[in-house]
Amino acid sequence: MNETLFKINLVEDEESLSSILKAYMENEGWSVSVFHTAEEALDYLHNGVHLWVLDIMLPGMSGYDLIKKIKENHSEQPVIFISARDQDLDKILGLELGSDDYLAKPFLPRELVIRVKKLLHRVYGAGIHENRMVISKYQLDVVRRKVFDEENQQIELTTKEFDVLLYLVENVNVAKSRQDILHEVWGEDYVGSDRAVDDVVRRIRRKMNRLSLETVYGAGYRIVS
């Protein structure tokens, strides 16, 4: 998948800063749309963007209110907050509302590029996945993180369901243990029960009943092509 497929919405009211950040990000091959107010950005909530970069302090509606709207509509879309206010408070509030990363002003444009790269890589594999994958007549749109059946009807999956599905599809015909899946999808710091995997697998099976998602006793789960 070509990196140019990544679309980023930048919401920043300082015009000089937004044009510099846009230039730096477009230099990486990303497509960047700039908005100077949250209200303006709201009209583009459903334009299939892969990442939001939001200033907290905006004229009118704040970045906090905007991230709430984004997460209500597209919980899977990652967000980076930028702010020049009381940094610790902003950081905590931003993370509680669902931001994935945080940058305090002033920062070097290059630093934002590095953070964006890392986040895109974490969420989308930053170019290592095919754009579309097909398994059991289901289509996985990896970039937009959506799944469609053979009638092209979208199947609504949660973030965890999609992540588990994608991991098993990428390792098709290979059994993956619950621990493998937990480590890959929930992260190394996860301390809950591995039954969380069973719960997600059960929900995927219910939503995608044609999928050959097998239980391999003593070994975990695998999707068979």
mmCIF file of C-alpha atoms in Angstrom:
data_model
loop_
_atom_site.group_PDB
_atom_site.id
_atom_site.type_symbol
_atom_site.label_atom_id
_atom_site.label_comp_id
_atom_site.label_asym_id
_atom_site.label_seq_id
_atom_site.Cartn_x
_atom_site.Cartn_y
_atom_site.Cartn_z
ATOM 1 C CA MET A 1 0.000 0.000 0.000
ATOM 2 C CA ASN A 2 1.346 3.394 -0.970
ATOM 3 C CA GLU A 3 1.891 5.899 1.858
ATOM 4 C CA THR A 4 0.120 8.580 -0.222
ATOM 5 C CA LEU A 5 -3.171 6.854 0.594
ATOM 6 C CA PHE A 6 -3.010 8.260 4.118
ATOM 7 C CA LYS A 7 -5.342 11.216 4.589
ATOM 8 C CA ILE A 8 -4.799 13.547 7.537
ATOM 9 C CA ASN A 9 -7.066 16.314 8.869
ATOM 10 C CA LEU A 10 -5.124 19.111 10.560
ATOM 11 C CA VAL A 11 -7.177 21.481 12.734
ATOM 12 C CA GLU A 12 -5.029 24.499 13.692
ATOM 13 C CA ASP A 13 -6.091 28.159 13.779
ATOM 14 C CA GLU A 14 -2.570 29.636 13.453
ATOM 15 C CA GLU A 15 -2.268 29.942 9.681
ATOM 16 C CA SER A 16 1.527 30.167 9.539
ATOM 17 C CA LEU A 17 1.945 27.073 11.729
ATOM 18 C CA SER A 18 -0.715 25.078 9.863
ATOM 19 C CA SER A 19 0.900 25.800 6.469
ATOM 20 C CA ILE A 20 4.341 24.717 7.774
ATOM 21 C CA LEU A 21 2.938 21.503 9.289
ATOM 22 C CA LYS A 22 0.951 20.776 6.120
ATOM 23 C CA ALA A 23 4.110 21.190 3.986
ATOM 24 C CA TYR A 24 6.138 18.875 6.240
ATOM 25 C CA MET A 25 3.460 16.169 6.242
ATOM 26 C CA GLU A 26 2.804 16.407 2.486
ATOM 27 C CA ASN A 27 6.548 16.007 1.997
ATOM 28 C CA GLU A 28 6.055 12.493 3.425
ATOM 29 C CA GLY A 29 3.512 11.769 0.670
ATOM 30 C CA TRP A 30 0.436 12.148 2.887
ATOM 31 C CA SER A 31 -2.685 14.028 1.798
ATOM 32 C CA VAL A 32 -3.406 16.835 4.298
ATOM 33 C CA SER A 33 -6.572 18.922 4.682
ATOM 34 C CA VAL A 34 -6.288 22.023 6.890
ATOM 35 C CA PHE A 35 -9.143 23.513 8.944
ATOM 36 C CA HIS A 36 -8.833 26.679 11.042
ATOM 37 C CA THR A 37 -11.897 25.988 13.227
ATOM 38 C CA ALA A 38 -13.532 22.903 14.716
ATOM 39 C CA GLU A 39 -16.856 23.911 13.144
ATOM 40 C CA GLU A 40 -15.256 23.828 9.675
ATOM 41 C CA ALA A 41 -13.771 20.389 10.376
ATOM 42 C CA LEU A 42 -17.170 18.980 11.453
ATOM 43 C CA ASP A 43 -18.366 19.083 7.830
ATOM 44 C CA TYR A 44 -15.583 16.619 6.971
ATOM 45 C CA LEU A 45 -16.170 14.162 9.796
ATOM 46 C CA HIS A 46 -17.023 11.383 7.324
ATOM 47 C CA ASN A 47 -14.405 11.899 4.604
ATOM 48 C CA GLY A 48 -12.573 8.641 5.332
ATOM 49 C CA VAL A 49 -9.581 10.271 7.038
ATOM 50 C CA HIS A 50 -6.895 8.129 8.725
ATOM 51 C CA LEU A 51 -5.623 10.557 11.347
ATOM 52 C CA TRP A 52 -6.581 13.841 13.025
ATOM 53 C CA VAL A 53 -4.078 16.389 14.339
ATOM 54 C CA LEU A 54 -5.997 18.818 16.607
ATOM 55 C CA ASP A 55 -5.075 21.984 18.427
ATOM 56 C CA ILE A 56 -6.958 22.202 21.739
ATOM 57 C CA MET A 57 -7.243 25.992 21.783
ATOM 58 C CA LEU A 58 -9.442 26.913 18.831
ATOM 59 C CA PRO A 59 -11.737 29.897 18.265
ATOM 60 C CA GLY A 60 -15.325 28.836 19.021
ATOM 61 C CA MET A 61 -15.709 25.089 19.541
ATOM 62 C CA SER A 62 -12.674 23.569 21.320
ATOM 63 C CA GLY A 63 -10.500 20.650 20.305
ATOM 64 C CA TYR A 64 -11.947 18.743 23.272
ATOM 65 C CA ASP A 65 -15.466 19.034 21.865
ATOM 66 C CA LEU A 66 -14.239 18.069 18.411
ATOM 67 C CA ILE A 67 -12.501 14.901 19.612
ATOM 68 C CA LYS A 68 -15.750 13.868 21.353
ATOM 69 C CA LYS A 69 -17.588 14.199 18.019
ATOM 70 C CA ILE A 70 -14.855 12.294 16.160
ATOM 71 C CA LYS A 71 -14.850 9.428 18.661
ATOM 72 C CA GLU A 72 -18.668 9.234 18.753
ATOM 73 C CA ASN A 73 -18.733 8.767 14.970
ATOM 74 C CA HIS A 74 -15.401 7.056 14.240
ATOM 75 C CA SER A 75 -13.951 5.544 17.399
ATOM 76 C CA GLU A 76 -11.193 3.866 15.359
ATOM 77 C CA GLN A 77 -9.696 7.106 13.974
ATOM 78 C CA PRO A 78 -6.504 8.062 15.828
ATOM 79 C CA VAL A 79 -6.008 11.609 17.127
ATOM 80 C CA ILE A 80 -2.899 13.619 18.052
ATOM 81 C CA PHE A 81 -3.521 16.626 20.301
ATOM 82 C CA ILE A 82 -1.349 19.739 20.209
ATOM 83 C CA SER A 83 -1.537 22.425 22.882
ATOM 84 C CA ALA A 84 0.272 25.380 24.455
ATOM 85 C CA ARG A 85 -1.815 25.457 27.656
ATOM 86 C CA ASP A 86 -1.302 23.776 31.035
ATOM 87 C CA GLN A 87 0.360 20.760 29.533
ATOM 88 C CA ASP A 88 -0.190 18.100 32.190
ATOM 89 C CA LEU A 89 -3.882 18.906 32.531
ATOM 90 C CA ASP A 90 -4.336 19.001 28.761
ATOM 91 C CA LYS A 91 -2.506 15.741 28.326
ATOM 92 C CA ILE A 92 -4.643 13.921 30.921
ATOM 93 C CA LEU A 93 -7.896 15.357 29.559
ATOM 94 C CA GLY A 94 -6.899 14.596 25.984
ATOM 95 C CA LEU A 95 -5.961 11.006 26.768
ATOM 96 C CA GLU A 96 -9.185 10.485 28.717
ATOM 97 C CA LEU A 97 -11.180 11.672 25.704
ATOM 98 C CA GLY A 98 -9.371 9.192 23.460
ATOM 99 C CA SER A 99 -6.397 11.003 21.942
ATOM 100 C CA ASP A 100 -3.555 8.658 20.979
ATOM 101 C CA ASP A 101 -0.656 11.069 21.335
ATOM 102 C CA TYR A 102 0.102 14.569 22.568
ATOM 103 C CA LEU A 103 2.529 17.336 21.560
ATOM 104 C CA ALA A 104 3.159 20.497 23.591
ATOM 105 C CA LYS A 105 3.883 23.757 21.752
ATOM 106 C CA PRO A 106 6.422 24.880 20.764
ATOM 107 C CA PHE A 107 7.612 21.760 18.911
ATOM 108 C CA LEU A 108 9.649 21.126 15.777
ATOM 109 C CA PRO A 109 7.550 20.208 12.700
ATOM 110 C CA ARG A 110 9.831 17.197 12.272
ATOM 111 C CA GLU A 111 8.737 15.918 15.685
ATOM 112 C CA LEU A 112 5.102 15.919 14.568
ATOM 113 C CA VAL A 113 6.082 13.979 11.424
ATOM 114 C CA ILE A 114 7.842 11.344 13.561
ATOM 115 C CA ARG A 115 4.800 11.015 15.874
ATOM 116 C CA VAL A 116 2.422 10.748 12.897
ATOM 117 C CA LYS A 117 4.595 8.058 11.282
ATOM 118 C CA LYS A 118 4.671 6.012 14.489
ATOM 119 C CA LEU A 119 0.923 6.283 15.002
ATOM 120 C CA LEU A 120 0.072 5.410 11.379
ATOM 121 C CA HIS A 121 2.385 2.420 11.645
ATOM 122 C CA ARG A 122 0.760 1.278 14.877
ATOM 123 C CA VAL A 123 -2.804 1.642 13.605
ATOM 124 C CA TYR A 124 -2.520 0.740 9.912
ATOM 125 C CA GLY A 125 0.823 -1.019 9.489
ATOM 126 C CA ALA A 126 2.083 2.078 7.602
ATOM 127 C CA GLY A 127 2.202 0.547 4.171
ATOM 128 C CA ILE A 128 2.914 -3.105 4.909
ATOM 129 C CA HIS A 129 -0.647 -4.289 4.367
ATOM 130 C CA GLU A 130 -2.480 -4.727 1.135
ATOM 131 C CA ASN A 131 -5.166 -2.118 0.706
ATOM 132 C CA ARG A 132 -7.879 -4.807 0.364
ATOM 133 C CA MET A 133 -7.772 -8.430 1.465
ATOM 134 C CA VAL A 134 -10.345 -11.088 0.604
ATOM 135 C CA ILE A 135 -11.116 -14.118 2.761
ATOM 136 C CA SER A 136 -14.180 -16.422 2.467
ATOM 137 C CA LYS A 137 -15.734 -13.836 0.095
ATOM 138 C CA TYR A 138 -15.449 -11.135 2.785
ATOM 139 C CA GLN A 139 -13.491 -8.029 1.832
ATOM 140 C CA LEU A 140 -11.281 -6.311 4.394
ATOM 141 C CA ASP A 141 -10.508 -2.689 3.615
ATOM 142 C CA VAL A 142 -7.371 -2.361 5.732
ATOM 143 C CA VAL A 143 -6.909 1.378 5.290
ATOM 144 C CA ARG A 144 -10.474 2.338 6.206
ATOM 145 C CA ARG A 145 -10.702 -0.576 8.683
ATOM 146 C CA LYS A 146 -14.009 -1.834 7.314
ATOM 147 C CA VAL A 147 -15.339 -5.291 6.370
ATOM 148 C CA PHE A 148 -17.862 -6.019 3.594
ATOM 149 C CA ASP A 149 -19.770 -9.164 2.656
ATOM 150 C CA GLU A 150 -20.210 -10.434 -0.927
ATOM 151 C CA GLU A 151 -23.200 -8.090 -1.423
ATOM 152 C CA ASN A 152 -20.873 -5.235 -0.454
ATOM 153 C CA GLN A 153 -22.838 -4.650 2.764
ATOM 154 C CA GLN A 154 -20.672 -3.400 5.594
ATOM 155 C CA ILE A 155 -20.315 -5.624 8.662
ATOM 156 C CA GLU A 156 -19.979 -3.517 11.800
ATOM 157 C CA LEU A 157 -16.952 -4.628 13.813
ATOM 158 C CA THR A 158 -15.494 -3.049 16.951
ATOM 159 C CA THR A 159 -11.832 -1.964 16.957
ATOM 160 C CA LYS A 160 -10.775 -5.132 18.824
ATOM 161 C CA GLU A 161 -12.820 -7.401 16.545
ATOM 162 C CA PHE A 162 -11.209 -5.861 13.464
ATOM 163 C CA ASP A 163 -7.699 -6.081 14.982
ATOM 164 C CA VAL A 164 -8.103 -9.773 15.895
ATOM 165 C CA LEU A 165 -9.595 -10.559 12.479
ATOM 166 C CA LEU A 166 -6.782 -8.751 10.649
ATOM 167 C CA TYR A 167 -4.087 -10.479 12.721
ATOM 168 C CA LEU A 168 -5.537 -13.926 11.971
ATOM 169 C CA VAL A 169 -6.046 -13.112 8.269
ATOM 170 C CA GLU A 170 -2.440 -11.916 8.001
ATOM 171 C CA ASN A 171 -1.394 -15.256 9.521
ATOM 172 C CA VAL A 172 -3.881 -17.320 7.518
ATOM 173 C CA ASN A 173 -3.687 -21.115 8.037
ATOM 174 C CA VAL A 174 -1.383 -20.591 11.050
ATOM 175 C CA ALA A 175 -2.698 -21.314 14.559
ATOM 176 C CA LYS A 176 -2.187 -18.410 16.944
ATOM 177 C CA SER A 177 -2.409 -18.906 20.703
ATOM 178 C CA ARG A 178 -4.516 -16.707 22.938
ATOM 179 C CA GLN A 179 -1.265 -15.254 24.297
ATOM 180 C CA ASP A 180 -0.057 -14.414 20.749
ATOM 181 C CA ILE A 181 -3.332 -12.625 20.052
ATOM 182 C CA LEU A 182 -3.363 -10.808 23.408
ATOM 183 C CA HIS A 183 0.216 -9.665 22.909
ATOM 184 C CA GLU A 184 -0.437 -8.446 19.372
ATOM 185 C CA VAL A 185 -3.872 -6.813 19.841
ATOM 186 C CA TRP A 186 -4.166 -5.881 23.535
ATOM 187 C CA GLY A 187 -0.448 -5.139 23.989
ATOM 188 C CA GLU A 188 2.287 -6.378 26.290
ATOM 189 C CA ASP A 189 0.903 -4.497 29.303
ATOM 190 C CA TYR A 190 -2.502 -6.207 29.264
ATOM 191 C CA VAL A 191 -3.214 -7.852 32.620
ATOM 192 C CA GLY A 192 -6.752 -9.243 32.156
ATOM 193 C CA SER A 193 -7.882 -12.771 31.348
ATOM 194 C CA ASP A 194 -7.155 -14.428 28.002
ATOM 195 C CA ARG A 195 -10.902 -15.130 27.873
ATOM 196 C CA ALA A 196 -11.159 -11.666 26.304
ATOM 197 C CA VAL A 197 -9.859 -13.321 23.122
ATOM 198 C CA ASP A 198 -12.557 -16.001 23.230
ATOM 199 C CA ASP A 199 -15.212 -13.325 23.634
ATOM 200 C CA VAL A 200 -13.985 -11.365 20.593
ATOM 201 C CA VAL A 201 -13.640 -14.537 18.474
ATOM 202 C CA ARG A 202 -17.194 -15.536 19.402
ATOM 203 C CA ARG A 203 -18.485 -12.137 18.254
ATOM 204 C CA ILE A 204 -16.531 -12.308 14.967
ATOM 205 C CA ARG A 205 -18.001 -15.758 14.264
ATOM 206 C CA ARG A 206 -21.510 -14.476 14.920
ATOM 207 C CA LYS A 207 -21.073 -11.494 12.584
ATOM 208 C CA MET A 208 -19.120 -13.387 9.868
ATOM 209 C CA ASN A 209 -20.646 -16.859 9.879
ATOM 210 C CA ARG A 210 -19.032 -17.941 6.579
ATOM 211 C CA LEU A 211 -15.538 -17.344 7.928
ATOM 212 C CA SER A 212 -13.513 -20.517 8.569
ATOM 213 C CA LEU A 213 -12.340 -19.435 12.004
ATOM 214 C CA GLU A 214 -11.285 -22.634 13.733
ATOM 215 C CA THR A 215 -10.509 -23.422 17.339
ATOM 216 C CA VAL A 216 -7.270 -25.418 17.460
ATOM 217 C CA TYR A 217 -7.396 -27.239 20.770
ATOM 218 C CA GLY A 218 -4.320 -26.584 22.868
ATOM 219 C CA ALA A 219 -3.023 -24.102 20.283
ATOM 220 C CA GLY A 220 -5.573 -21.280 19.920
ATOM 221 C CA TYR A 221 -7.299 -20.047 16.785
ATOM 222 C CA ARG A 222 -6.690 -19.920 13.073
ATOM 223 C CA ILE A 223 -8.474 -18.723 9.944
ATOM 224 C CA VAL A 224 -8.354 -21.266 7.129
ATOM 225 C CA SER A 225 -8.206 -20.083 3.547
#
